[in-house]
Short mmCIF file of C-alpha atoms and ligand atoms in Angstrom, two decimals:
data_model
loop_
_atom_site.label_atom_id
_atom_site.label_comp_id
_atom_site.label_asym_id
_atom_site.label_seq_id
_atom_site.Cartn_x
_atom_site.Cartn_y
_atom_site.Cartn_z
CA MET A 7 -18.91 13.01 56.82
CA SER A 8 -18.87 12.17 53.14
CA GLU A 9 -19.37 14.90 50.56
CA PRO A 10 -22.60 14.94 48.50
CA PRO A 11 -22.08 13.55 44.96
CA ARG A 12 -20.87 16.18 42.49
CA LYS A 13 -22.62 16.84 39.21
CA ARG A 14 -20.42 15.32 36.52
CA MET A 15 -21.75 17.06 33.43
CA VAL A 16 -23.92 19.98 32.55
CA ARG A 17 -27.07 18.70 30.90
CA PRO A 18 -27.00 19.58 27.19
CA PRO A 19 -29.67 21.97 25.95
CA THR A 20 -32.32 20.34 23.77
CA GLY A 21 -32.16 20.62 19.98
CA GLY A 22 -29.35 21.05 17.53
CA THR A 23 -27.49 17.92 18.58
CA GLU A 24 -28.48 15.42 15.92
CA GLU A 25 -26.47 14.79 12.81
CA GLY A 26 -27.18 17.32 10.09
CA ARG A 27 -30.07 19.00 11.94
CA GLY A 28 -30.31 22.41 13.55
CA ARG A 29 -27.69 25.03 14.21
CA PRO A 30 -24.81 24.14 16.52
CA ALA A 31 -25.76 24.75 20.14
CA ARG A 32 -23.97 27.55 21.95
CA LEU A 33 -23.38 27.67 25.66
CA LYS A 34 -22.99 30.75 27.77
CA THR A 35 -19.57 30.94 29.35
CA ALA A 36 -20.20 30.27 33.01
CA LYS A 37 -17.79 32.14 35.24
CA GLU A 38 -16.48 28.99 36.83
CA ARG A 39 -15.97 27.20 33.50
CA THR A 40 -12.53 27.48 31.92
CA ALA A 41 -12.25 28.25 28.22
CA SER A 42 -11.05 24.71 27.51
CA SER A 43 -13.87 23.02 29.41
CA GLN A 44 -16.32 25.35 27.65
CA ALA A 45 -14.85 24.29 24.29
CA TRP A 46 -15.04 20.62 25.30
CA LEU A 47 -18.70 20.97 26.30
CA GLU A 48 -19.67 22.73 23.08
CA ARG A 49 -17.82 20.14 21.01
CA GLN A 50 -19.50 17.30 22.91
CA ILE A 51 -22.96 18.79 22.50
CA ASN A 52 -22.50 19.40 18.76
CA ASP A 53 -20.79 16.07 18.12
CA PRO A 54 -22.95 13.70 16.04
CA PHE A 55 -21.29 10.61 17.54
CA ALA A 56 -21.98 11.80 21.09
CA ALA A 57 -25.63 12.42 20.12
CA LYS A 58 -25.89 8.99 18.48
CA ALA A 59 -24.32 7.37 21.54
CA ARG A 60 -26.85 9.03 23.86
CA ALA A 61 -29.74 7.95 21.62
CA HIS A 62 -28.43 4.37 21.39
CA GLY A 63 -27.69 4.06 25.11
CA TYR A 64 -23.93 3.75 24.69
CA ARG A 65 -21.99 5.12 27.62
CA SER A 66 -19.42 6.78 25.37
CA ARG A 67 -18.96 7.93 21.79
CA ALA A 68 -15.85 5.72 21.79
CA ALA A 69 -18.23 2.80 21.19
CA TYR A 70 -18.39 3.85 17.52
CA LYS A 71 -14.61 3.57 17.13
CA LEU A 72 -14.62 -0.07 18.17
CA SER A 73 -17.79 -0.77 16.16
CA GLU A 74 -16.13 0.49 12.98
CA ILE A 75 -12.93 -1.47 13.61
CA ASP A 76 -14.91 -4.62 14.34
CA ASP A 77 -17.27 -4.18 11.37
CA ARG A 78 -14.15 -4.57 9.27
CA LEU A 79 -12.33 -7.30 11.14
CA ARG A 80 -15.06 -9.29 12.97
CA LEU A 81 -13.04 -9.98 16.09
CA LEU A 82 -15.91 -9.85 18.58
CA LYS A 83 -18.21 -12.87 18.43
CA PRO A 84 -19.77 -15.50 20.69
CA GLY A 85 -17.25 -17.83 22.30
CA VAL A 86 -14.22 -15.50 22.30
CA ARG A 87 -12.52 -14.33 25.50
CA VAL A 88 -11.91 -10.58 25.61
CA VAL A 89 -9.90 -8.23 27.83
CA ASP A 90 -10.87 -4.52 27.82
CA LEU A 91 -8.11 -2.29 29.26
CA GLY A 92 -9.21 1.20 30.32
CA LEU A 93 -12.89 0.36 29.89
CA ALA A 94 -14.57 3.27 31.74
CA PRO A 95 -17.31 4.26 31.26
CA GLY A 96 -17.92 1.06 29.29
CA GLY A 97 -18.73 1.83 25.64
CA TRP A 98 -16.32 -0.75 24.21
CA THR A 99 -17.53 -3.44 26.58
CA GLN A 100 -21.13 -2.64 25.54
CA VAL A 101 -20.16 -3.17 21.88
CA ALA A 102 -18.50 -6.51 22.71
CA LEU A 103 -21.56 -7.68 24.65
CA GLU A 104 -23.86 -6.57 21.84
CA ARG A 105 -21.84 -8.69 19.41
CA GLY A 106 -22.31 -11.83 21.46
CA VAL A 107 -19.20 -11.86 23.67
CA THR A 108 -20.07 -13.27 27.08
CA ASN A 109 -16.61 -13.79 28.57
CA ILE A 110 -15.05 -10.36 29.02
CA ALA A 111 -12.96 -8.89 31.81
CA GLY A 112 -11.96 -5.24 32.00
CA VAL A 113 -10.04 -2.85 34.19
CA ASP A 114 -10.01 0.87 34.85
CA LEU A 115 -8.66 3.24 37.46
CA LEU A 116 -12.18 4.66 37.66
CA PRO A 117 -15.27 2.93 38.99
CA VAL A 118 -17.56 1.54 36.28
CA ASP A 119 -21.28 0.83 36.66
CA PRO A 120 -21.88 -2.92 36.28
CA LEU A 121 -22.28 -4.35 32.78
CA PRO A 122 -23.13 -8.00 33.42
CA PRO A 123 -21.82 -10.50 32.53
CA ALA A 124 -18.62 -8.43 32.10
CA GLN A 125 -16.23 -8.72 35.04
CA ILE A 126 -14.73 -5.42 36.05
CA LEU A 127 -11.67 -4.56 38.12
CA GLU A 128 -11.11 -1.10 39.57
CA MET A 129 -7.33 -0.88 39.67
CA ASP A 130 -4.22 0.33 37.87
CA PHE A 131 -3.44 -1.88 34.89
CA THR A 132 0.29 -1.26 35.44
CA ASP A 133 0.05 -2.91 38.87
CA PRO A 134 1.81 -6.28 38.32
CA ALA A 135 -1.11 -8.05 40.02
CA CYS A 136 -3.61 -6.80 37.42
CA GLY A 137 -2.76 -8.97 34.40
CA PRO A 138 -2.96 -12.29 36.30
CA LYS A 139 -6.26 -11.19 37.90
CA LEU A 140 -7.78 -10.46 34.48
CA ILE A 141 -6.75 -13.88 33.17
CA GLU A 142 -8.10 -15.55 36.28
CA LEU A 143 -11.45 -13.79 35.80
CA LEU A 144 -11.60 -14.94 32.17
CA GLY A 145 -10.70 -18.50 33.09
CA GLY A 146 -8.07 -18.78 30.34
CA PRO A 147 -6.05 -16.90 27.73
CA PRO A 148 -7.87 -14.21 25.74
CA ASP A 149 -8.57 -14.24 22.00
CA VAL A 150 -8.74 -10.45 21.91
CA VAL A 151 -7.02 -7.75 23.99
CA LEU A 152 -8.51 -4.28 23.63
CA SER A 153 -6.88 -1.16 25.04
CA ASP A 154 -8.40 2.29 24.86
CA MET A 155 -6.30 3.44 27.83
CA ALA A 156 -5.29 7.08 27.91
CA PRO A 157 -3.56 8.66 30.88
CA ASN A 158 -4.66 11.94 32.42
CA THR A 159 -2.48 14.61 30.90
CA VAL A 160 -0.39 16.82 33.17
CA GLY A 161 0.10 19.56 30.58
CA HIS A 162 3.83 18.98 30.13
CA ARG A 163 4.16 17.76 26.54
CA ALA A 164 7.17 15.48 26.95
CA THR A 165 5.88 13.96 30.18
CA ASP A 166 2.42 13.36 28.70
CA HIS A 167 3.92 11.73 25.63
CA LEU A 168 6.06 9.38 27.75
CA ARG A 169 3.07 8.39 29.88
CA ILE A 170 0.99 7.59 26.79
CA ILE A 171 3.78 5.53 25.24
CA GLY A 172 4.34 3.72 28.55
CA LEU A 173 0.70 2.62 28.63
CA ILE A 174 0.67 1.45 25.01
CA GLU A 175 3.85 -0.55 25.58
CA ALA A 176 2.43 -2.09 28.77
CA ALA A 177 -0.74 -3.11 26.91
CA ALA A 178 1.25 -4.55 23.99
CA ASP A 179 3.56 -6.52 26.34
CA PHE A 180 0.52 -7.90 28.13
CA ALA A 181 -1.17 -8.93 24.87
CA ILE A 182 1.99 -10.62 23.58
CA GLY A 183 2.35 -12.40 26.91
CA VAL A 184 -1.18 -13.79 27.19
CA LEU A 185 -2.97 -14.01 23.82
CA LYS A 186 -3.99 -17.29 22.25
CA PRO A 187 -2.25 -18.02 18.92
CA GLY A 188 -4.31 -16.38 16.19
CA GLY A 189 -5.49 -13.72 18.66
CA ALA A 190 -5.84 -9.98 18.14
CA PHE A 191 -4.76 -6.77 19.84
CA VAL A 192 -6.46 -3.39 19.34
CA ALA A 193 -4.91 -0.35 21.01
CA LYS A 194 -5.29 3.39 21.05
CA ALA A 195 -2.03 5.05 20.00
CA PHE A 196 -0.87 8.43 18.79
CA GLN A 197 0.79 9.30 15.50
CA GLY A 198 4.46 10.05 15.58
CA GLY A 199 7.30 9.45 17.99
CA GLU A 200 7.69 5.97 19.37
CA THR A 201 4.51 4.62 17.77
CA ALA A 202 6.54 3.46 14.76
CA GLN A 203 8.72 1.36 17.08
CA ILE A 204 5.66 -0.18 18.70
CA ILE A 205 4.28 -1.06 15.26
CA ALA A 206 7.63 -2.67 14.34
CA GLU A 207 7.53 -4.74 17.54
CA LEU A 208 3.92 -5.79 16.90
CA LYS A 209 4.86 -6.89 13.37
CA ARG A 210 7.30 -9.39 14.88
CA HIS A 211 4.47 -11.03 16.81
CA PHE A 212 1.38 -10.63 14.59
CA ARG A 213 0.81 -11.59 10.97
CA GLU A 214 -0.89 -8.27 10.17
CA VAL A 215 -0.71 -4.84 11.78
CA ARG A 216 -3.03 -2.06 10.63
CA ASN A 217 -3.11 1.59 11.55
CA MET A 218 -6.78 2.65 11.62
CA LYS A 219 -8.46 6.01 12.10
CA PRO A 220 -12.17 5.34 12.69
CA LYS A 221 -14.61 8.10 11.69
CA ALA A 222 -15.52 8.69 15.35
CA SER A 223 -11.87 9.52 16.11
CA ARG A 224 -11.70 13.29 15.86
CA ALA A 225 -9.89 14.47 12.73
CA ASP A 226 -7.95 17.10 14.69
CA SER A 227 -6.57 14.51 17.12
CA SER A 228 -3.41 12.51 16.49
CA GLU A 229 -5.17 9.45 17.90
CA VAL A 230 -4.98 6.28 15.81
CA TYR A 231 -5.75 2.63 16.55
CA LEU A 232 -3.23 -0.12 16.09
CA VAL A 233 -4.99 -3.31 15.08
CA ALA A 234 -2.79 -6.40 15.16
CA THR A 235 -4.29 -9.72 14.08
CA GLY A 236 -3.01 -13.28 13.72
CA PHE A 237 -0.87 -13.55 16.85
CA LYS A 238 2.00 -15.90 16.01
CA GLY A 239 2.26 -17.36 19.51
CA ARG A 240 5.13 -17.44 21.95
N1 SAM B 329 -13.09 2.56 25.82
C1 SAM B 329 -13.77 3.35 26.82
C2 SAM B 329 -15.23 3.41 26.46
O1 SAM B 329 -15.57 2.98 25.36
O2 SAM B 329 -16.03 3.85 27.26
C3 SAM B 329 -13.17 4.73 26.98
C4 SAM B 329 -11.81 4.69 27.61
S1 SAM B 329 -11.17 6.26 28.06
C5 SAM B 329 -10.75 6.96 26.52
C6 SAM B 329 -9.59 5.87 28.72
C7 SAM B 329 -9.62 5.20 30.08
O3 SAM B 329 -8.31 4.70 30.38
C8 SAM B 329 -9.98 6.14 31.24
O4 SAM B 329 -11.19 5.73 31.82
C9 SAM B 329 -8.81 5.99 32.21
O5 SAM B 329 -9.21 5.97 33.56
C10 SAM B 329 -8.23 4.65 31.79
N2 SAM B 329 -6.85 4.44 32.24
C11 SAM B 329 -5.82 5.26 32.06
N3 SAM B 329 -4.71 4.77 32.66
C12 SAM B 329 -5.08 3.58 33.19
C13 SAM B 329 -4.38 2.60 33.96
N4 SAM B 329 -3.08 2.74 34.26
N5 SAM B 329 -5.05 1.51 34.37
C14 SAM B 329 -6.37 1.37 34.08
N6 SAM B 329 -7.09 2.28 33.37
C15 SAM B 329 -6.46 3.37 32.94
#
């Protein structure tokens, strides 16, 4: 027999969640909640971007990271083909659809509620069958490859770092292998370590490579976004 669905999130208490209004909400430490999940919940509830996302109907606060990047570079527009790697729960795809993109295919390990007309695969991007499937769904080479992929951490620093770098490299290889000339690649990365090498590699293939830290990217996180534009072609 299948298990009943589990509650995914504790409902936030009302009040105190909007930007600049009210005192930060506090939650009682439930016995079964670990200190880190308690901290995550409190941060989420007091986070102005999370509150804005809920009010706007975005599925994730990450939507504001892509919005800010795209406000500057105007990559998402009607007529472009877009790939969204690691799309769950779908905030980035929502932003692309809002900006007039109609041909978009995405993939995630997790199931994603439909976002028509986006085409969504539930599979591992590193599966060699995934890239060709995405291109087949799009019906041709993409103008923009987005990757907000982040692996689940295992708590072992070196292992986690290698897994993150592996995903960024896989996304960059894919973009370089499939993009249309003039195309763009946007990817979540982390400051330090091998990121400098990835930037150097991107510079060989793209006319411009920027390192962006959108306001919605938490200041205490080493997360950055690599934004490569003007793909030189193969
Ligand atoms: N951009 C998304 C949004 O706006 O809602 C948020 C993406 S979330 C930060 C990172 C996602 O990457 C997770 O949903 C995770 O399942 C996915 N991911 C990690 N490794 C992956 C892989 N190998 N293949 C596909 N998706 C992967």
